[in-house]
PDB file of C-alpha atoms in Angstrom:
ATOM      1  CA  MET A   1     -32.578  20.497  30.147  1.00 48.00           C
ATOM      2  CA  TYR A   2     -33.646  17.031  28.954  1.00 50.00           C
ATOM      3  CA  ILE A   3     -35.292  15.636  25.840  1.00 53.00           C
ATOM      4  CA  GLN A   4     -38.203  13.255  26.012  1.00 56.00           C
ATOM      5  CA  ASP A   5     -36.876  10.203  23.966  1.00 56.00           C
ATOM      6  CA  SER A   6     -39.385   7.654  25.041  1.00 62.00           C
ATOM      7  CA  PRO A   7     -42.430   7.494  27.333  1.00 63.00           C
ATOM      8  CA  THR A   8     -40.165   6.349  30.241  1.00 66.00           C
ATOM      9  CA  ARG A   9     -36.772   7.940  29.645  1.00 74.00           C
ATOM     10  CA  LEU A  10     -35.351  11.445  29.466  1.00 75.00           C
ATOM     11  CA  LEU A  11     -32.027  11.977  27.605  1.00 72.00           C
ATOM     12  CA  PRO A  12     -29.616  14.824  28.417  1.00 67.00           C
ATOM     13  CA  ASP A  13     -29.185  17.623  25.974  1.00 67.00           C
ATOM     14  CA  VAL A  14     -25.723  18.916  26.821  1.00 61.00           C
ATOM     15  CA  ALA A  15     -25.600  21.440  23.943  1.00 62.00           C
ATOM     16  CA  SER A  16     -28.618  23.317  25.389  1.00 60.00           C
ATOM     17  CA  GLN A  17     -27.875  22.625  29.045  1.00 56.00           C
ATOM     18  CA  GLU A  18     -24.253  23.765  29.304  1.00 57.00           C
ATOM     19  CA  HIS A  19     -22.599  27.041  28.531  1.00 60.00           C
ATOM     20  CA  ALA A  20     -19.816  27.245  25.935  1.00 56.00           C
ATOM     21  CA  LEU A  21     -16.409  26.559  27.173  1.00 63.00           C
ATOM     22  CA  ALA A  22     -15.188  29.756  25.441  1.00 68.00           C
ATOM     23  CA  ILE A  23     -17.489  32.697  24.732  1.00 82.00           C
ATOM     24  CA  GLY A  24     -17.892  33.929  21.115  1.00 90.00           C
ATOM     25  CA  THR A  25     -20.131  33.993  18.046  1.00 92.00           C
ATOM     26  CA  LEU A  26     -19.563  31.683  15.069  1.00 95.00           C
ATOM     27  CA  ASP A  27     -19.961  32.450  11.404  1.00 96.00           C
ATOM     28  CA  TRP A  28     -21.277  28.969  10.361  1.00 97.00           C
ATOM     29  CA  VAL A  29     -21.958  25.791  12.183  1.00 97.00           C
ATOM     30  CA  GLY A  30     -23.579  22.681  10.699  1.00 97.00           C
ATOM     31  CA  MET A  31     -22.804  19.549   8.715  1.00 97.00           C
ATOM     32  CA  ASP A  32     -21.044  19.094   5.439  1.00 97.00           C
ATOM     33  CA  GLY A  33     -20.966  16.116   3.052  1.00 97.00           C
ATOM     34  CA  MET A  34     -24.389  14.678   4.119  1.00 98.00           C
ATOM     35  CA  GLU A  35     -25.497  11.943   1.732  1.00 98.00           C
ATOM     36  CA  MET A  36     -28.794  12.715   0.266  1.00 97.00           C
ATOM     37  CA  PRO A  37     -30.945  11.942  -2.817  1.00 96.00           C
ATOM     38  CA  VAL A  38     -31.730  14.840  -5.095  1.00 97.00           C
ATOM     39  CA  GLN A  39     -34.214  15.296  -7.955  1.00 96.00           C
ATOM     40  CA  PHE A  40     -33.128  17.878 -10.525  1.00 95.00           C
ATOM     41  CA  ASP A  41     -34.671  19.393 -13.568  1.00 94.00           C
ATOM     42  CA  ALA A  42     -32.059  21.245 -15.523  1.00 92.00           C
ATOM     43  CA  GLY A  43     -34.783  23.121 -17.548  1.00 91.00           C
ATOM     44  CA  ASP A  44     -35.498  20.470 -20.180  1.00 90.00           C
ATOM     45  CA  GLY A  45     -38.328  18.814 -18.264  1.00 90.00           C
ATOM     46  CA  ASP A  46     -36.251  15.631 -17.750  1.00 91.00           C
ATOM     47  CA  VAL A  47     -36.174  15.202 -13.944  1.00 93.00           C
ATOM     48  CA  ARG A  48     -33.245  13.021 -12.849  1.00 93.00           C
ATOM     49  CA  SER A  49     -32.612  11.469  -9.506  1.00 95.00           C
ATOM     50  CA  THR A  50     -29.084  11.085  -8.195  1.00 96.00           C
ATOM     51  CA  GLY A  51     -26.980  11.064  -5.042  1.00 97.00           C
ATOM     52  CA  ALA A  52     -25.854  14.464  -3.683  1.00 98.00           C
ATOM     53  CA  ARG A  53     -23.449  15.747  -0.998  1.00 98.00           C
ATOM     54  CA  VAL A  54     -25.103  18.439   1.033  1.00 98.00           C
ATOM     55  CA  GLY A  55     -23.818  21.003   3.558  1.00 98.00           C
ATOM     56  CA  ALA A  56     -26.314  22.715   5.873  1.00 98.00           C
ATOM     57  CA  PHE A  57     -25.314  25.625   8.123  1.00 98.00           C
ATOM     58  CA  VAL A  58     -26.529  28.354  10.389  1.00 98.00           C
ATOM     59  CA  ASN A  59     -24.572  30.971  12.267  1.00 97.00           C
ATOM     60  CA  LEU A  60     -24.473  31.009  16.039  1.00 95.00           C
ATOM     61  CA  ASN A  61     -24.860  34.533  17.306  1.00 93.00           C
ATOM     62  CA  LYS A  62     -25.412  33.779  20.975  1.00 92.00           C
ATOM     63  CA  PRO A  63     -21.893  33.830  22.492  1.00 91.00           C
ATOM     64  CA  GLU A  64     -22.866  31.832  25.595  1.00 90.00           C
ATOM     65  CA  VAL A  65     -24.752  29.060  23.790  1.00 91.00           C
ATOM     66  CA  ARG A  66     -22.571  25.918  23.283  1.00 89.00           C
ATOM     67  CA  GLY A  67     -24.065  24.464  20.106  1.00 92.00           C
ATOM     68  CA  ILE A  68     -26.878  24.326  17.494  1.00 94.00           C
ATOM     69  CA  HIS A  69     -29.439  21.605  16.832  1.00 95.00           C
ATOM     70  CA  MET A  70     -27.725  19.775  14.051  1.00 96.00           C
ATOM     71  CA  SER A  71     -30.306  16.935  13.906  1.00 96.00           C
ATOM     72  CA  ARG A  72     -32.948  19.541  13.009  1.00 97.00           C
ATOM     73  CA  LEU A  73     -30.925  20.674   9.968  1.00 98.00           C
ATOM     74  CA  TYR A  74     -30.439  17.106   8.848  1.00 98.00           C
ATOM     75  CA  LEU A  75     -34.166  16.168   9.100  1.00 98.00           C
ATOM     76  CA  LEU A  76     -35.190  19.435   7.287  1.00 98.00           C
ATOM     77  CA  VAL A  77     -32.841  18.730   4.414  1.00 98.00           C
ATOM     78  CA  SER A  78     -33.874  15.065   4.206  1.00 97.00           C
ATOM     79  CA  GLU A  79     -37.608  16.054   4.097  1.00 97.00           C
ATOM     80  CA  ALA A  80     -37.134  18.867   1.591  1.00 97.00           C
ATOM     81  CA  LEU A  81     -34.945  16.992  -0.901  1.00 97.00           C
ATOM     82  CA  SER A  82     -37.344  13.984  -0.834  1.00 95.00           C
ATOM     83  CA  ALA A  83     -40.418  16.076  -1.513  1.00 94.00           C
ATOM     84  CA  GLY A  84     -39.667  16.767  -5.226  1.00 92.00           C
ATOM     85  CA  PRO A  85     -37.311  18.411  -7.745  1.00 94.00           C
ATOM     86  CA  LEU A  86     -35.149  21.249  -6.590  1.00 94.00           C
ATOM     87  CA  THR A  87     -36.484  24.728  -7.382  1.00 94.00           C
ATOM     88  CA  ILE A  88     -35.036  28.194  -6.506  1.00 95.00           C
ATOM     89  CA  ASP A  89     -38.052  29.021  -4.289  1.00 94.00           C
ATOM     90  CA  GLY A  90     -37.838  25.575  -2.673  1.00 95.00           C
ATOM     91  CA  VAL A  91     -34.245  26.240  -1.595  1.00 97.00           C
ATOM     92  CA  ARG A  92     -35.244  29.639  -0.204  1.00 97.00           C
ATOM     93  CA  ASP A  93     -38.031  27.976   1.802  1.00 97.00           C
ATOM     94  CA  LEU A  94     -35.652  25.354   3.144  1.00 98.00           C
ATOM     95  CA  LEU A  95     -33.258  28.040   4.434  1.00 98.00           C
ATOM     96  CA  GLY A  96     -36.156  29.782   6.031  1.00 98.00           C
ATOM     97  CA  SER A  97     -36.974  26.501   7.875  1.00 98.00           C
ATOM     98  CA  PHE A  98     -33.357  26.401   9.089  1.00 98.00           C
ATOM     99  CA  LEU A  99     -33.835  29.794  10.744  1.00 97.00           C
ATOM    100  CA  SER A 100     -37.215  28.888  12.119  1.00 97.00           C
ATOM    101  CA  SER A 101     -35.803  25.841  13.795  1.00 97.00           C
ATOM    102  CA  HIS A 102     -32.978  27.928  15.340  1.00 97.00           C
ATOM    103  CA  GLU A 103     -35.021  30.975  16.434  1.00 96.00           C
ATOM    104  CA  GLY A 104     -33.053  33.034  18.854  1.00 94.00           C
ATOM    105  CA  LEU A 105     -29.793  31.336  17.973  1.00 95.00           C
ATOM    106  CA  SER A 106     -29.233  32.147  14.232  1.00 96.00           C
ATOM    107  CA  ASP A 107     -30.240  34.793  11.687  1.00 96.00           C
ATOM    108  CA  HIS A 108     -28.088  33.474   8.788  1.00 97.00           C
ATOM    109  CA  ALA A 109     -28.512  30.161   6.888  1.00 98.00           C
ATOM    110  CA  LYS A 110     -26.528  28.437   4.095  1.00 98.00           C
ATOM    111  CA  ILE A 111     -26.804  25.277   2.014  1.00 98.00           C
ATOM    112  CA  THR A 112     -24.612  23.709  -0.544  1.00 98.00           C
ATOM    113  CA  ILE A 113     -25.771  20.846  -2.804  1.00 98.00           C
ATOM    114  CA  GLY A 114     -23.284  19.051  -5.133  1.00 98.00           C
ATOM    115  CA  PHE A 115     -24.114  16.292  -7.627  1.00 97.00           C
ATOM    116  CA  GLU A 116     -23.570  15.087 -11.199  1.00 97.00           C
ATOM    117  CA  HIS A 117     -26.214  15.651 -13.814  1.00 96.00           C
ATOM    118  CA  LEU A 118     -26.396  13.340 -16.791  1.00 95.00           C
ATOM    119  CA  VAL A 119     -27.416  14.493 -20.218  1.00 95.00           C
ATOM    120  CA  ARG A 120     -27.686  12.476 -23.416  1.00 95.00           C
ATOM    121  CA  ARG A 121     -25.763  14.113 -26.261  1.00 97.00           C
ATOM    122  CA  ARG A 122     -26.015  13.332 -29.959  1.00 97.00           C
ATOM    123  CA  ALA A 123     -23.018  12.608 -32.068  1.00 98.00           C
ATOM    124  CA  LEU A 124     -21.888  15.192 -34.653  1.00 97.00           C
ATOM    125  CA  ARG A 125     -22.568  13.179 -37.711  1.00 97.00           C
ATOM    126  CA  SER A 126     -23.605   9.610 -36.964  1.00 97.00           C
ATOM    127  CA  ASP A 127     -26.925   8.474 -35.419  1.00 97.00           C
ATOM    128  CA  ASN A 128     -25.193   7.599 -32.201  1.00 97.00           C
ATOM    129  CA  SER A 129     -25.432   9.327 -28.831  1.00 97.00           C
ATOM    130  CA  GLY A 130     -23.970   9.074 -25.391  1.00 97.00           C
ATOM    131  CA  TRP A 131     -23.970  10.446 -21.896  1.00 97.00           C
ATOM    132  CA  ARG A 132     -22.218  13.564 -20.641  1.00 96.00           C
ATOM    133  CA  SER A 133     -21.990  14.309 -16.955  1.00 96.00           C
ATOM    134  CA  TYR A 134     -22.066  17.864 -15.781  1.00 97.00           C
ATOM    135  CA  PRO A 135     -20.976  18.560 -12.125  1.00 97.00           C
ATOM    136  CA  ILE A 136     -23.528  20.907 -10.428  1.00 97.00           C
ATOM    137  CA  THR A 137     -23.007  22.811  -7.253  1.00 98.00           C
ATOM    138  CA  ILE A 138     -25.799  24.954  -5.745  1.00 97.00           C
ATOM    139  CA  CYS A 139     -24.867  27.371  -2.996  1.00 98.00           C
ATOM    140  CA  ALA A 140     -27.507  29.563  -1.325  1.00 98.00           C
ATOM    141  CA  THR A 141     -27.616  31.828   1.661  1.00 98.00           C
ATOM    142  CA  LEU A 142     -30.360  33.650   3.516  1.00 98.00           C
ATOM    143  CA  ARG A 143     -29.034  36.656   5.579  1.00 96.00           C
ATOM    144  CA  GLY A 144     -31.353  39.151   7.220  1.00 89.00           C
ATOM    145  CA  GLY A 145     -34.172  38.228   4.793  1.00 91.00           C
ATOM    146  CA  LYS A 146     -31.937  38.560   1.690  1.00 96.00           C
ATOM    147  CA  PHE A 147     -31.726  35.513  -0.371  1.00 97.00           C
ATOM    148  CA  ASN A 148     -28.815  34.654  -2.733  1.00 97.00           C
ATOM    149  CA  ILE A 149     -28.296  31.561  -4.816  1.00 97.00           C
ATOM    150  CA  GLU A 150     -25.490  30.583  -7.257  1.00 97.00           C
ATOM    151  CA  ILE A 151     -25.183  27.612  -9.523  1.00 97.00           C
ATOM    152  CA  THR A 152     -21.766  26.374 -10.735  1.00 98.00           C
ATOM    153  CA  THR A 153     -20.990  23.889 -13.466  1.00 98.00           C
ATOM    154  CA  ASP A 154     -18.150  22.908 -15.806  1.00 98.00           C
ATOM    155  CA  VAL A 155     -18.209  22.918 -19.625  1.00 98.00           C
ATOM    156  CA  VAL A 156     -15.441  20.784 -21.096  1.00 98.00           C
ATOM    157  CA  TYR A 157     -14.245  21.477 -24.621  1.00 98.00           C
ATOM    158  CA  SER A 158     -11.277  21.230 -26.993  1.00 98.00           C
ATOM    159  CA  SER A 159      -9.126  24.230 -27.667  1.00 98.00           C
ATOM    160  CA  THR A 160      -6.638  24.451 -30.555  1.00 97.00           C
ATOM    161  CA  CYS A 161      -3.878  26.985 -30.317  1.00 97.00           C
ATOM    162  CA  PRO A 162      -3.997  29.672 -33.076  1.00 97.00           C
ATOM    163  CA  ALA A 163      -0.181  30.330 -32.784  1.00 97.00           C
ATOM    164  CA  SER A 164       0.606  26.668 -33.085  1.00 97.00           C
ATOM    165  CA  ALA A 165      -1.810  26.467 -36.084  1.00 97.00           C
ATOM    166  CA  ALA A 166       0.049  29.293 -37.864  1.00 97.00           C
ATOM    167  CA  LEU A 167       3.449  27.723 -37.187  1.00 97.00           C
ATOM    168  CA  SER A 168       2.216  24.416 -38.519  1.00 97.00           C
ATOM    169  CA  ARG A 169       0.954  26.034 -41.663  1.00 96.00           C
ATOM    170  CA  GLN A 170       4.303  27.622 -42.295  1.00 97.00           C
ATOM    171  CA  LEU A 171       6.015  24.268 -41.885  1.00 96.00           C
ATOM    172  CA  ILE A 172       3.536  22.784 -44.372  1.00 95.00           C
ATOM    173  CA  GLN A 173       4.171  25.578 -46.844  1.00 95.00           C
ATOM    174  CA  ASP A 174       8.013  25.149 -46.444  1.00 95.00           C
ATOM    175  CA  ASN A 175       7.643  21.441 -47.055  1.00 95.00           C
ATOM    176  CA  PHE A 176       5.519  22.012 -50.172  1.00 94.00           C
ATOM    177  CA  ALA A 177       8.071  24.421 -51.604  1.00 93.00           C
ATOM    178  CA  LYS A 178      10.864  21.948 -50.980  1.00 93.00           C
ATOM    179  CA  THR A 179       8.930  18.929 -52.502  1.00 92.00           C
ATOM    180  CA  PHE A 180       7.540  20.710 -55.592  1.00 91.00           C
ATOM    181  CA  SER A 181      10.007  22.738 -57.503  1.00 85.00           C
ATOM    182  CA  ALA A 182       8.850  26.080 -58.958  1.00 83.00           C
ATOM    183  CA  ASP A 183      10.498  25.065 -62.276  1.00 82.00           C
ATOM    184  CA  ASN A 184       8.119  22.069 -62.831  1.00 82.00           C
ATOM    185  CA  ALA A 185       4.452  22.172 -63.742  1.00 86.00           C
ATOM    186  CA  LEU A 186       2.134  21.194 -60.911  1.00 88.00           C
ATOM    187  CA  ASP A 187      -0.118  18.284 -61.401  1.00 90.00           C
ATOM    188  CA  ARG A 188      -3.382  18.559 -59.362  1.00 93.00           C
ATOM    189  CA  ASP A 189      -3.793  14.728 -58.853  1.00 94.00           C
ATOM    190  CA  THR A 190      -0.229  14.422 -57.660  1.00 92.00           C
ATOM    191  CA  ILE A 191      -0.650  17.259 -55.142  1.00 92.00           C
ATOM    192  CA  LEU A 192      -3.924  15.773 -53.900  1.00 93.00           C
ATOM    193  CA  ALA A 193      -2.306  12.405 -53.317  1.00 94.00           C
ATOM    194  CA  TRP A 194       0.678  14.048 -51.629  1.00 93.00           C
ATOM    195  CA  LEU A 195      -1.577  15.953 -49.235  1.00 92.00           C
ATOM    196  CA  GLY A 196      -3.095  12.699 -48.160  1.00 93.00           C
ATOM    197  CA  THR A 197       0.190  11.356 -46.851  1.00 93.00           C
ATOM    198  CA  GLU A 198       2.027  12.039 -43.571  1.00 92.00           C
ATOM    199  CA  GLN A 199       4.666  13.989 -45.546  1.00 91.00           C
ATOM    200  CA  GLY A 200       1.940  16.282 -46.972  1.00 92.00           C
ATOM    201  CA  ILE A 201       0.861  17.415 -43.456  1.00 93.00           C
ATOM    202  CA  ILE A 202       4.078  17.271 -41.472  1.00 95.00           C
ATOM    203  CA  ALA A 203       2.966  19.415 -38.600  1.00 95.00           C
ATOM    204  CA  THR A 204      -0.286  19.730 -36.626  1.00 95.00           C
ATOM    205  CA  PRO A 205      -1.247  22.383 -34.091  1.00 96.00           C
ATOM    206  CA  HIS A 206      -1.469  21.395 -30.478  1.00 96.00           C
ATOM    207  CA  ALA A 207      -4.941  21.068 -28.858  1.00 96.00           C
ATOM    208  CA  GLN A 208      -6.000  20.237 -25.364  1.00 97.00           C
ATOM    209  CA  ARG A 209      -8.990  19.398 -23.265  1.00 97.00           C
ATOM    210  CA  SER A 210     -10.180  22.610 -21.648  1.00 98.00           C
ATOM    211  CA  THR A 211     -12.598  23.517 -18.837  1.00 98.00           C
ATOM    212  CA  ALA A 212     -14.834  26.509 -18.393  1.00 98.00           C
ATOM    213  CA  THR A 213     -16.103  26.784 -14.799  1.00 98.00           C
ATOM    214  CA  ILE A 214     -19.269  28.944 -14.881  1.00 98.00           C
ATOM    215  CA  ARG A 215     -20.887  30.303 -11.733  1.00 98.00           C
ATOM    216  CA  VAL A 216     -24.216  32.089 -12.343  1.00 97.00           C
ATOM    217  CA  ARG A 217     -26.750  33.952 -10.138  1.00 96.00           C
ATOM    218  CA  PRO A 218     -30.105  33.183 -11.740  1.00 95.00           C
ATOM    219  CA  LEU A 219     -33.229  35.187 -11.881  1.00 92.00           C
ATOM    220  CA  GLY A 220     -36.679  33.718 -11.305  1.00 83.00           C
ATOM    221  CA  GLU A 221     -38.211  31.435  -8.721  1.00 84.00           C
ATOM    222  CA  GLY A 222     -38.716  27.990 -10.209  1.00 84.00           C
ATOM    223  CA  VAL A 223     -36.501  25.803 -12.321  1.00 88.00           C
ATOM    224  CA  PHE A 224     -33.422  27.406 -13.801  1.00 86.00           C
ATOM    225  CA  PRO A 225     -32.847  26.490 -17.511  1.00 90.00           C
ATOM    226  CA  LEU A 226     -29.294  25.271 -16.881  1.00 94.00           C
ATOM    227  CA  ILE A 227     -29.049  22.916 -19.954  1.00 95.00           C
ATOM    228  CA  ASP A 228     -30.195  25.691 -22.264  1.00 96.00           C
ATOM    229  CA  MET A 229     -27.415  27.931 -20.844  1.00 96.00           C
ATOM    230  CA  ILE A 230     -24.889  25.149 -21.271  1.00 97.00           C
ATOM    231  CA  ASP A 231     -25.995  24.516 -24.846  1.00 97.00           C
ATOM    232  CA  ASN A 232     -25.544  28.181 -25.631  1.00 98.00           C
ATOM    233  CA  VAL A 233     -22.092  28.172 -24.137  1.00 98.00           C
ATOM    234  CA  GLU A 234     -21.052  25.025 -26.000  1.00 98.00           C
ATOM    235  CA  ALA A 235     -22.406  26.473 -29.238  1.00 98.00           C
ATOM    236  CA  ALA A 236     -20.354  29.610 -28.712  1.00 98.00           C
ATOM    237  CA  LEU A 237     -17.194  27.620 -28.121  1.00 98.00           C
ATOM    238  CA  GLY A 238     -17.902  25.194 -31.063  1.00 98.00           C
ATOM    239  CA  THR A 239     -15.895  22.300 -29.736  1.00 98.00           C
ATOM    240  CA  PRO A 240     -17.559  20.628 -26.743  1.00 98.00           C
ATOM    241  CA  VAL A 241     -16.166  17.137 -25.948  1.00 98.00           C
ATOM    242  CA  GLN A 242     -18.052  14.282 -27.563  1.00 97.00           C
ATOM    243  CA  THR A 243     -19.433  10.932 -26.347  1.00 97.00           C
ATOM    244  CA  ALA A 244     -20.048   8.148 -28.869  1.00 96.00           C
ATOM    245  CA  VAL A 245     -17.723   8.797 -31.817  1.00 97.00           C
ATOM    246  CA  LYS A 246     -17.443   7.076 -35.225  1.00 97.00           C
ATOM    247  CA  ARG A 247     -14.930   8.138 -37.822  1.00 97.00           C
ATOM    248  CA  ALA A 248     -17.386  10.590 -39.433  1.00 98.00           C
ATOM    249  CA  ASP A 249     -17.937  12.211 -36.019  1.00 98.00           C
ATOM    250  CA  GLU A 250     -14.119  12.403 -35.388  1.00 97.00           C
ATOM    251  CA  GLN A 251     -13.618  14.092 -38.752  1.00 97.00           C
ATOM    252  CA  ALA A 252     -16.367  16.604 -37.980  1.00 98.00           C
ATOM    253  CA  PHE A 253     -14.761  17.288 -34.584  1.00 97.00           C
ATOM    254  CA  ALA A 254     -11.409  17.896 -36.367  1.00 97.00           C
ATOM    255  CA  LEU A 255     -13.128  20.366 -38.682  1.00 97.00           C
ATOM    256  CA  ALA A 256     -14.794  22.142 -35.715  1.00 97.00           C
ATOM    257  CA  ASN A 257     -11.402  22.499 -33.952  1.00 97.00           C
ATOM    258  CA  GLY A 258      -9.831  23.946 -37.158  1.00 96.00           C
ATOM    259  CA  SER A 259     -12.692  26.342 -37.506  1.00 96.00           C
ATOM    260  CA  ASN A 260     -12.514  27.443 -33.890  1.00 97.00           C
ATOM    261  CA  LEU A 261      -8.897  28.214 -33.088  1.00 98.00           C
ATOM    262  CA  MET A 262      -8.742  29.910 -29.731  1.00 98.00           C
ATOM    263  CA  PHE A 263      -6.578  31.106 -26.940  1.00 98.00           C
ATOM    264  CA  CYS A 264      -8.014  31.052 -23.403  1.00 98.00           C
ATOM    265  CA  GLU A 265      -8.839  34.744 -23.833  1.00 98.00           C
ATOM    266  CA  ASP A 266     -10.950  33.987 -26.836  1.00 98.00           C
ATOM    267  CA  ALA A 267     -12.838  31.275 -25.112  1.00 98.00           C
ATOM    268  CA  ALA A 268     -13.530  33.502 -22.075  1.00 98.00           C
ATOM    269  CA  ARG A 269     -14.819  36.323 -24.237  1.00 98.00           C
ATOM    270  CA  ARG A 270     -17.090  34.007 -26.181  1.00 98.00           C
ATOM    271  CA  ILE A 271     -18.620  32.743 -22.959  1.00 98.00           C
ATOM    272  CA  GLN A 272     -18.844  36.271 -21.574  1.00 98.00           C
ATOM    273  CA  LYS A 273     -20.792  37.484 -24.623  1.00 98.00           C
ATOM    274  CA  THR A 274     -23.130  34.513 -24.487  1.00 98.00           C
ATOM    275  CA  LEU A 275     -23.954  34.956 -20.764  1.00 97.00           C
ATOM    276  CA  ASP A 276     -24.217  38.797 -21.071  1.00 97.00           C
ATOM    277  CA  ALA A 277     -27.013  38.268 -23.624  1.00 96.00           C
ATOM    278  CA  ASP A 278     -28.908  35.782 -21.343  1.00 95.00           C
ATOM    279  CA  LYS A 279     -31.593  37.688 -19.561  1.00 94.00           C
ATOM    280  CA  ARG A 280     -32.182  34.823 -17.103  1.00 94.00           C
ATOM    281  CA  VAL A 281     -28.743  35.438 -15.540  1.00 96.00           C
ATOM    282  CA  ALA A 282     -28.398  38.261 -13.022  1.00 95.00           C
ATOM    283  CA  ASP A 283     -24.696  37.862 -12.616  1.00 97.00           C
ATOM    284  CA  PHE A 284     -21.816  35.461 -13.513  1.00 98.00           C
ATOM    285  CA  HIS A 285     -18.178  34.592 -13.116  1.00 98.00           C
ATOM    286  CA  VAL A 286     -16.223  32.385 -15.527  1.00 98.00           C
ATOM    287  CA  ARG A 287     -12.857  30.706 -15.160  1.00 98.00           C
ATOM    288  CA  VAL A 288     -11.409  29.215 -18.342  1.00 98.00           C
ATOM    289  CA  ALA A 289      -8.461  26.759 -18.065  1.00 98.00           C
ATOM    290  CA  HIS A 290      -6.730  25.334 -21.107  1.00 98.00           C
ATOM    291  CA  HIS A 291      -4.821  22.315 -19.849  1.00 97.00           C
ATOM    292  CA  GLU A 292      -1.846  22.774 -22.176  1.00 95.00           C
ATOM    293  CA  SER A 293      -0.256  19.959 -24.049  1.00 94.00           C
ATOM    294  CA  LEU A 294       2.620  22.199 -24.850  1.00 94.00           C
ATOM    295  CA  HIS A 295       3.337  23.166 -21.224  1.00 94.00           C
ATOM    296  CA  PRO A 296       3.066  21.457 -17.801  1.00 96.00           C
ATOM    297  CA  HIS A 297       0.833  24.327 -16.597  1.00 97.00           C
ATOM    298  CA  ASP A 298      -2.548  25.727 -17.593  1.00 97.00           C
ATOM    299  CA  ALA A 299      -3.397  28.890 -19.545  1.00 97.00           C
ATOM    300  CA  VAL A 300      -6.126  30.639 -17.558  1.00 98.00           C
ATOM    301  CA  ALA A 301      -8.543  33.503 -18.063  1.00 98.00           C
ATOM    302  CA  PHE A 302     -11.292  35.007 -15.939  1.00 98.00           C
ATOM    303  CA  ALA A 303     -14.420  36.928 -17.054  1.00 98.00           C
ATOM    304  CA  SER A 304     -17.479  38.399 -15.363  1.00 97.00           C
ATOM    305  CA  LYS A 305     -20.635  40.256 -16.364  1.00 94.00           C
ATOM    306  CA  VAL A 306     -20.130  43.518 -18.179  1.00 85.00           C
ATOM    307  CA  ARG A 307     -21.213  46.392 -15.871  1.00 74.00           C
TER     308      ARG A 307
END
């Protein structure tokens, strides 16, 4: 078989012309890491354009056929991602076009799209704001007419250890008892001044940057309200990482940490409760990792939708 490349020349199509060197069906064949532009609306109406890495695949269920038509997948992805913002139904249609272009060869299709989505976040107290980048991965499959799509992102936050906080408080109490004798009258101003020194607070609990990796299976057809979901998760945790920070913002962040002491189990349950209440989410899986400052390893918890 030959392909008409120009009015005067035919080019060989070895993949279609020759039989496979070894007989067998293949789960997935395609291309990964394709560089593509993508337009994404995270549900706030703010469509952002960025660069993405895309994987496009179909299965090969003809044992004797040597290969698929990879260029067809590339062109279909390029056309679809250039046409407008990503939507759930648009991804389904794209997978359908994969199968139409490989009729007789494939009955399963898959796509992965990975990119960074920038969101402007306000400071806690000051009038400043800055950018937060959320990694987004979209993975969708179409098998026997059944469509499945999952969206994964990371929420980064601070976690302060409750056990460390209790141990610190005990040391502060011990130091207070040692500094101020029970036999002497206590002067309020003296104590206030002492609490403002390094000797007043001799121990602090350890905290660490932490990551919640959230994978959701959304309901609906159009734009999934991802930022609203992230906002709800960050509110439940209480300590999302900040961007532009003045001293007033840092003090507010310290207060938020002190008011939201949590083990990884606490964080996982807070997220689980939040996502369970979200009717736009059909299913979810959460991995929480506290990148310990006390240990060289992480404290990890997993959670999923309550059945």
